[in-house]
PDB file of C-alpha atoms in Angstrom:
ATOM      1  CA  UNK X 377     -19.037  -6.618  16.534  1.00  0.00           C
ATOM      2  CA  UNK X 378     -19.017  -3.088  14.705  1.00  0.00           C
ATOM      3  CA  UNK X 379     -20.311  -4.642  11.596  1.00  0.00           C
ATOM      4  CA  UNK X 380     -22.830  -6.506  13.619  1.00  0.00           C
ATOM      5  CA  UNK X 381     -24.343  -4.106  14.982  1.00  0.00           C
ATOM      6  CA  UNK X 382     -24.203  -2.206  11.385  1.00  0.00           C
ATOM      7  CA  UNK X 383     -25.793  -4.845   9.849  1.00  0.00           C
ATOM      8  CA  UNK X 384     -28.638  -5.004  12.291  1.00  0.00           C
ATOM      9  CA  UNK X 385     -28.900  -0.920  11.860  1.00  0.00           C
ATOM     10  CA  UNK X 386     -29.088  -1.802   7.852  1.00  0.00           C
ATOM     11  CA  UNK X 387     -25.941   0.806   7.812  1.00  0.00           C
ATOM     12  CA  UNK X 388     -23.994  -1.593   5.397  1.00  0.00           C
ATOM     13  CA  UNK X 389     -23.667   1.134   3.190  1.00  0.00           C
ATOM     14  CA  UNK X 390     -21.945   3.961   4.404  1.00  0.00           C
ATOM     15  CA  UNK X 391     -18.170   4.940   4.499  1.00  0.00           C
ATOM     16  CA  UNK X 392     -18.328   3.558   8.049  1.00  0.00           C
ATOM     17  CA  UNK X 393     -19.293   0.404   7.047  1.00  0.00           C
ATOM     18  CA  UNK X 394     -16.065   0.262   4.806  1.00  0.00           C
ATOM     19  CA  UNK X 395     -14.009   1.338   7.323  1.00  0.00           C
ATOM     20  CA  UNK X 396     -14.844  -1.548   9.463  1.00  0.00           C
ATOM     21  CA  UNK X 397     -14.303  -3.836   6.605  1.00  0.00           C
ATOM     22  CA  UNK X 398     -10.924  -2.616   5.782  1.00  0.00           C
ATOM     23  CA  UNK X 399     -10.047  -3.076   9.423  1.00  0.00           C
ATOM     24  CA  UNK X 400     -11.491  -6.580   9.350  1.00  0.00           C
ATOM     25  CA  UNK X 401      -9.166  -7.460   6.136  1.00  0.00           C
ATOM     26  CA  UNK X 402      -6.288  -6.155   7.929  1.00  0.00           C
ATOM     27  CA  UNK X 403      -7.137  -8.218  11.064  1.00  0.00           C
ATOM     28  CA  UNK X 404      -7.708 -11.290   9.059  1.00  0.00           C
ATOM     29  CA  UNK X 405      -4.412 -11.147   6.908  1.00  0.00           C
ATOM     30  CA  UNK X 406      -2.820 -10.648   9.941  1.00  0.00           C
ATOM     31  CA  UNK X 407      -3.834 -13.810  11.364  1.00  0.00           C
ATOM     32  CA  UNK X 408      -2.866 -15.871   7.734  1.00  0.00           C
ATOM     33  CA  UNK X 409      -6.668 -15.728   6.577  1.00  0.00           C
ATOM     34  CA  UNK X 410      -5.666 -14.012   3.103  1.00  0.00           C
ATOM     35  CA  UNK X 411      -9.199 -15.662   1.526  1.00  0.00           C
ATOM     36  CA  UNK X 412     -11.182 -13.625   4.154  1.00  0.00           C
ATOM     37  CA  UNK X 413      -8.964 -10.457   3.974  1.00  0.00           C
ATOM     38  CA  UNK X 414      -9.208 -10.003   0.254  1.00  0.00           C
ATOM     39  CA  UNK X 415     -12.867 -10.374   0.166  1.00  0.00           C
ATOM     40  CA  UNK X 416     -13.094  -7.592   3.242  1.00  0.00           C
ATOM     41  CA  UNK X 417     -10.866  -5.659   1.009  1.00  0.00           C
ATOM     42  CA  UNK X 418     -12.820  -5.681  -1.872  1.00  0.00           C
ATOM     43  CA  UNK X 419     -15.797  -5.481  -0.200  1.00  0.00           C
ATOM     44  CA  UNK X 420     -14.754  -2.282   1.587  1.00  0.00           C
ATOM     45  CA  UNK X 421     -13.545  -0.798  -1.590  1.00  0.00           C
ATOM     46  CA  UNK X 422     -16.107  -1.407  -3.656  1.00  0.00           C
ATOM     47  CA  UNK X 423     -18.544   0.394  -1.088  1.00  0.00           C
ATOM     48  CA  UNK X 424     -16.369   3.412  -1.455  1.00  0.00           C
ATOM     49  CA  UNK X 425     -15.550   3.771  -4.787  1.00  0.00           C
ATOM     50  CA  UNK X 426     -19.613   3.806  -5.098  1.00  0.00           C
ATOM     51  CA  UNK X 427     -19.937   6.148  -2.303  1.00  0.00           C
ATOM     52  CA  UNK X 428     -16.451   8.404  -2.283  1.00  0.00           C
ATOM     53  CA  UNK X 429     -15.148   8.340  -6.191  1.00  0.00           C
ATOM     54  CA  UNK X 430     -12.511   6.475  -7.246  1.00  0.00           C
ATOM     55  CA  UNK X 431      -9.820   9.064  -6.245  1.00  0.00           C
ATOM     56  CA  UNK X 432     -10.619   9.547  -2.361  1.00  0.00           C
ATOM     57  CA  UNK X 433      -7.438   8.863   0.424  1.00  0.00           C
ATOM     58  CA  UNK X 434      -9.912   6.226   1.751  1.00  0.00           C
ATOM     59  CA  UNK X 435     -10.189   4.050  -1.651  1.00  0.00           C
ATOM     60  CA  UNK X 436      -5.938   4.519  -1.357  1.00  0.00           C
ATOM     61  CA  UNK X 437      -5.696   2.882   1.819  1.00  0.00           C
ATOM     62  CA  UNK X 438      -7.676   0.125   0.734  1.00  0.00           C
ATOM     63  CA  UNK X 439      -5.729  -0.305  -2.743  1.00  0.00           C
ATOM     64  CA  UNK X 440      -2.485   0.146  -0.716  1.00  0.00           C
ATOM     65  CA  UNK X 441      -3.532  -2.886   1.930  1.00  0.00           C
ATOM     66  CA  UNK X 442      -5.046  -4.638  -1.005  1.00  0.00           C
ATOM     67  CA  UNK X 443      -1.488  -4.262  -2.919  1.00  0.00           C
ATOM     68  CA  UNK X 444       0.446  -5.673  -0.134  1.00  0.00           C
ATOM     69  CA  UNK X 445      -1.862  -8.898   0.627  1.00  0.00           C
ATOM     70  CA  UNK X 446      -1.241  -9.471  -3.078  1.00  0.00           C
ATOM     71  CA  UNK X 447       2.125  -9.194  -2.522  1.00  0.00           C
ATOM     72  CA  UNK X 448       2.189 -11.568   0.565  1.00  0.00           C
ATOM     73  CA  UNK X 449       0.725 -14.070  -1.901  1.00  0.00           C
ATOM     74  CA  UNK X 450       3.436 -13.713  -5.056  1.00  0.00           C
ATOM     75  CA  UNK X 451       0.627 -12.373  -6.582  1.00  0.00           C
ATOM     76  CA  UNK X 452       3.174  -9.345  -8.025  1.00  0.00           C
ATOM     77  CA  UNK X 453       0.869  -8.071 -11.018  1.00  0.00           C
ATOM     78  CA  UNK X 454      -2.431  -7.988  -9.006  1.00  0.00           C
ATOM     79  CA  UNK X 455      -0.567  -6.323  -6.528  1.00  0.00           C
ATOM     80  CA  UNK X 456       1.166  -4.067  -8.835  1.00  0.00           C
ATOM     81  CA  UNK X 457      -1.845  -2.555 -10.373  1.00  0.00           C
ATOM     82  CA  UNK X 458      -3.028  -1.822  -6.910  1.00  0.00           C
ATOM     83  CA  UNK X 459      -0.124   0.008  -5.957  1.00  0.00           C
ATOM     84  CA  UNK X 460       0.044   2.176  -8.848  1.00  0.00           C
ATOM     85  CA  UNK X 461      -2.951   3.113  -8.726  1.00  0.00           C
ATOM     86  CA  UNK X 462      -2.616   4.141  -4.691  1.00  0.00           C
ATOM     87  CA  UNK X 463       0.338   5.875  -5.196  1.00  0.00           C
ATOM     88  CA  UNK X 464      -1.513   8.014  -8.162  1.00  0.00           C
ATOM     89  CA  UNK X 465      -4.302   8.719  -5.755  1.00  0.00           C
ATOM     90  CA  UNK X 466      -2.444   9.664  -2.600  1.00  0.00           C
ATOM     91  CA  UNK X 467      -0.288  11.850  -4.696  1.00  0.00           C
ATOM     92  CA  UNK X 468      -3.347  13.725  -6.398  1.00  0.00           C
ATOM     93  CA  UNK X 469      -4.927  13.971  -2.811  1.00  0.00           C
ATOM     94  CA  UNK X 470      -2.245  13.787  -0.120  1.00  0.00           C
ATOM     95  CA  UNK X 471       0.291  16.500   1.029  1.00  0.00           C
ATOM     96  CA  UNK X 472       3.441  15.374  -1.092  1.00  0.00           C
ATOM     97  CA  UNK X 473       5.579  14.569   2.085  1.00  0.00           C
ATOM     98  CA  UNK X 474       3.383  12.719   3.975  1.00  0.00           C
ATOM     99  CA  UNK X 475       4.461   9.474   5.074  1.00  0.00           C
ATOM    100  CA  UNK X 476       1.564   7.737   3.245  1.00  0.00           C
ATOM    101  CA  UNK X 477       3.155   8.693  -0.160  1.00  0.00           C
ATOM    102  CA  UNK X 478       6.381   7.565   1.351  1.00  0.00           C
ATOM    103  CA  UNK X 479       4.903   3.993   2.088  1.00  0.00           C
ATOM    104  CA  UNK X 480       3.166   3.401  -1.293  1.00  0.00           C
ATOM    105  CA  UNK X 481       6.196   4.613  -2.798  1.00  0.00           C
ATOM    106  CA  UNK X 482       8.313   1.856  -1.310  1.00  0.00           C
ATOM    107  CA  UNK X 483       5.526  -0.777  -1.570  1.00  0.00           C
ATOM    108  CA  UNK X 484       5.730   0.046  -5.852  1.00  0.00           C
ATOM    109  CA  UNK X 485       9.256   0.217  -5.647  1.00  0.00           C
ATOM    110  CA  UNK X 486       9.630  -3.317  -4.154  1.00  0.00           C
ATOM    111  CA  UNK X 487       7.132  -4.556  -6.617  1.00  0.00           C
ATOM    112  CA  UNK X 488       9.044  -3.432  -9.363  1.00  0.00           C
ATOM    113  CA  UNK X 489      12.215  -4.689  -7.764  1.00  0.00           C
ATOM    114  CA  UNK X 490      10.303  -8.227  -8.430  1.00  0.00           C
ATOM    115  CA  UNK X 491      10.052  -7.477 -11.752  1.00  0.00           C
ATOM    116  CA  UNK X 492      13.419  -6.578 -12.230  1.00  0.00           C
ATOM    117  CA  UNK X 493      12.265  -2.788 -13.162  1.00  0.00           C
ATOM    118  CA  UNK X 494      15.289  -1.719 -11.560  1.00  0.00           C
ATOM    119  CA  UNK X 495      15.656   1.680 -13.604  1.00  0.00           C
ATOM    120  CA  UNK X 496      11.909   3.105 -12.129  1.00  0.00           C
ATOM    121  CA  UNK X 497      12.960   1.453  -8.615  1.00  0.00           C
ATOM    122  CA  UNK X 498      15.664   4.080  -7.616  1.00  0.00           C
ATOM    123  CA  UNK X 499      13.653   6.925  -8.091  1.00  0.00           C
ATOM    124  CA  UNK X 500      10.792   5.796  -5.800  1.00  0.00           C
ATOM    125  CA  UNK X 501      13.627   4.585  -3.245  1.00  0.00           C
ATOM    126  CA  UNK X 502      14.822   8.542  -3.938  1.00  0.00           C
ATOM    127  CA  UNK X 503      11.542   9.918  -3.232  1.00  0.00           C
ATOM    128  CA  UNK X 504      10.712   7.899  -0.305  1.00  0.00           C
ATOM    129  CA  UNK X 505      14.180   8.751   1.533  1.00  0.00           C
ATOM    130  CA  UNK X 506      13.394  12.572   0.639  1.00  0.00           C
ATOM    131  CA  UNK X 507       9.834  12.629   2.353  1.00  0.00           C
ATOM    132  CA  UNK X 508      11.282   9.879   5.471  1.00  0.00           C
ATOM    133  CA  UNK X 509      14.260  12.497   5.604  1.00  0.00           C
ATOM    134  CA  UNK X 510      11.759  15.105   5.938  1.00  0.00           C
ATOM    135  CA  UNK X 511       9.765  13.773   8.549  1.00  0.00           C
ATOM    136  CA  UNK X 512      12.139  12.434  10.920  1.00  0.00           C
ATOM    137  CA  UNK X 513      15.481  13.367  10.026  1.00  0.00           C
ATOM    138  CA  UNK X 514      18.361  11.718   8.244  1.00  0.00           C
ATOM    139  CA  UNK X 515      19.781   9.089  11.578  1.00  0.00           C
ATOM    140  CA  UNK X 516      16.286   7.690  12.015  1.00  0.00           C
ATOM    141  CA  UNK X 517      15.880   4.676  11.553  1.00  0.00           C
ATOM    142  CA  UNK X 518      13.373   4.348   8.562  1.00  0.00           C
ATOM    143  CA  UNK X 519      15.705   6.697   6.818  1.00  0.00           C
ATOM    144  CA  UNK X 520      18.858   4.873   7.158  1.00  0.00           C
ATOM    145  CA  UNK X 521      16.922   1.754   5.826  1.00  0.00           C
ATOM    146  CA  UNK X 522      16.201   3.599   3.038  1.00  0.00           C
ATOM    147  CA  UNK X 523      19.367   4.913   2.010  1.00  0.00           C
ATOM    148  CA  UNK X 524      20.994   1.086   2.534  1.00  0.00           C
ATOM    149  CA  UNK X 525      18.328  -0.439   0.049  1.00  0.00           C
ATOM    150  CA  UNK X 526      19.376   2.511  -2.190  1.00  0.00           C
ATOM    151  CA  UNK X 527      22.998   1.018  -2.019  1.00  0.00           C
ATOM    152  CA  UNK X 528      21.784  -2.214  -2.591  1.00  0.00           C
ATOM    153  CA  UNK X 529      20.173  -1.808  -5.381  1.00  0.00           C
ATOM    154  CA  UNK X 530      22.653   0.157  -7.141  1.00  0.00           C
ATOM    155  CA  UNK X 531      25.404  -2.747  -5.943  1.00  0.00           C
ATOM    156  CA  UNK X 532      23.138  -5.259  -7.668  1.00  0.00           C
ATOM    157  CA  UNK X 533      22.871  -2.969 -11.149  1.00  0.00           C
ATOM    158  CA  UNK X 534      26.621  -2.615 -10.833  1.00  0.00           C
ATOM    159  CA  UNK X 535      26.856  -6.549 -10.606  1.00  0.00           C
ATOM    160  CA  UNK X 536      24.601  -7.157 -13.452  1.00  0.00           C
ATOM    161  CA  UNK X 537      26.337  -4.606 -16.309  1.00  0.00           C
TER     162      UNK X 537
END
């Protein structure tokens, strides 16, 4: 309805508008339609790389939701580039623990994980148990998740020297 009304207020482009569409994606990928969520996605982000740079938080969020739809798909080098390119942005922009670093840090870290990158996972696993720790202590429960997919992956390089 939002972009609706938008559209009949000619307001498609604004960072508003953008907004909305990300939403929409989200919505839609949510409910299995991955066609119609990448094209929000990309519609959303191309409206604010034109309209915020292509270094604001915003254009993050949309690279980071864009990375893990690609993902969701076993598209792993689409979704990659994304996520690199999030993290870069949210850590140029963003407070260094805030718990969207933490997120796009474990979304590249599982990536790479895929592509057996195991060396440059641990470190992002490192970084995103620092800032969890940080925010909510070491016994919560995002923390301890962290720190067991830390001892995974170092079980599985173990196994595979």
């Amino acid at each position: 309805r939002s972009l609706d009304i938008r559209t009949q207020l000619q307001q498609l482009d604004c960072p508003d508008t953008a907004t909305t569409l990300n939403n929409l994606a989200y919505l839609y990928a949510h409910q299995g339609d991955r066609p119609a969520a990448e094209q929000y996605y990309l519609d959303a982000l191309a409206i604010q790389e034109r309209l915020l740079g292509n270094d604001h938080p915003d254009v993050a969020l949309t690279l980071h939701n864009l990375a893990y739809l690609y993902k969701s798909q076993a598209k792993y080098q689409e979704a990659t580039t994304h996520a690199e390119r999030s993290l870069q942005i949210r850590q140029q922009k963003l407070a260094a623990n805030c718990l969207d670093i933490a997120l796009s840090l474990e979304n590249l870290a599982t990536l790479y994980y895929y592509f057996k990158r195991y060396a440059e996972v641990e470190p992002l696993l490192m970084q995103t148990l620092a800032i969890r720790t940080e925010l909510y202590g070491e016994h919560h429960p995002d923390s301890i998740a962290i720190r067991e997919a830390i001892v995974r992956l170092q079980q599985q390089i173990k196994h595979q020297q």
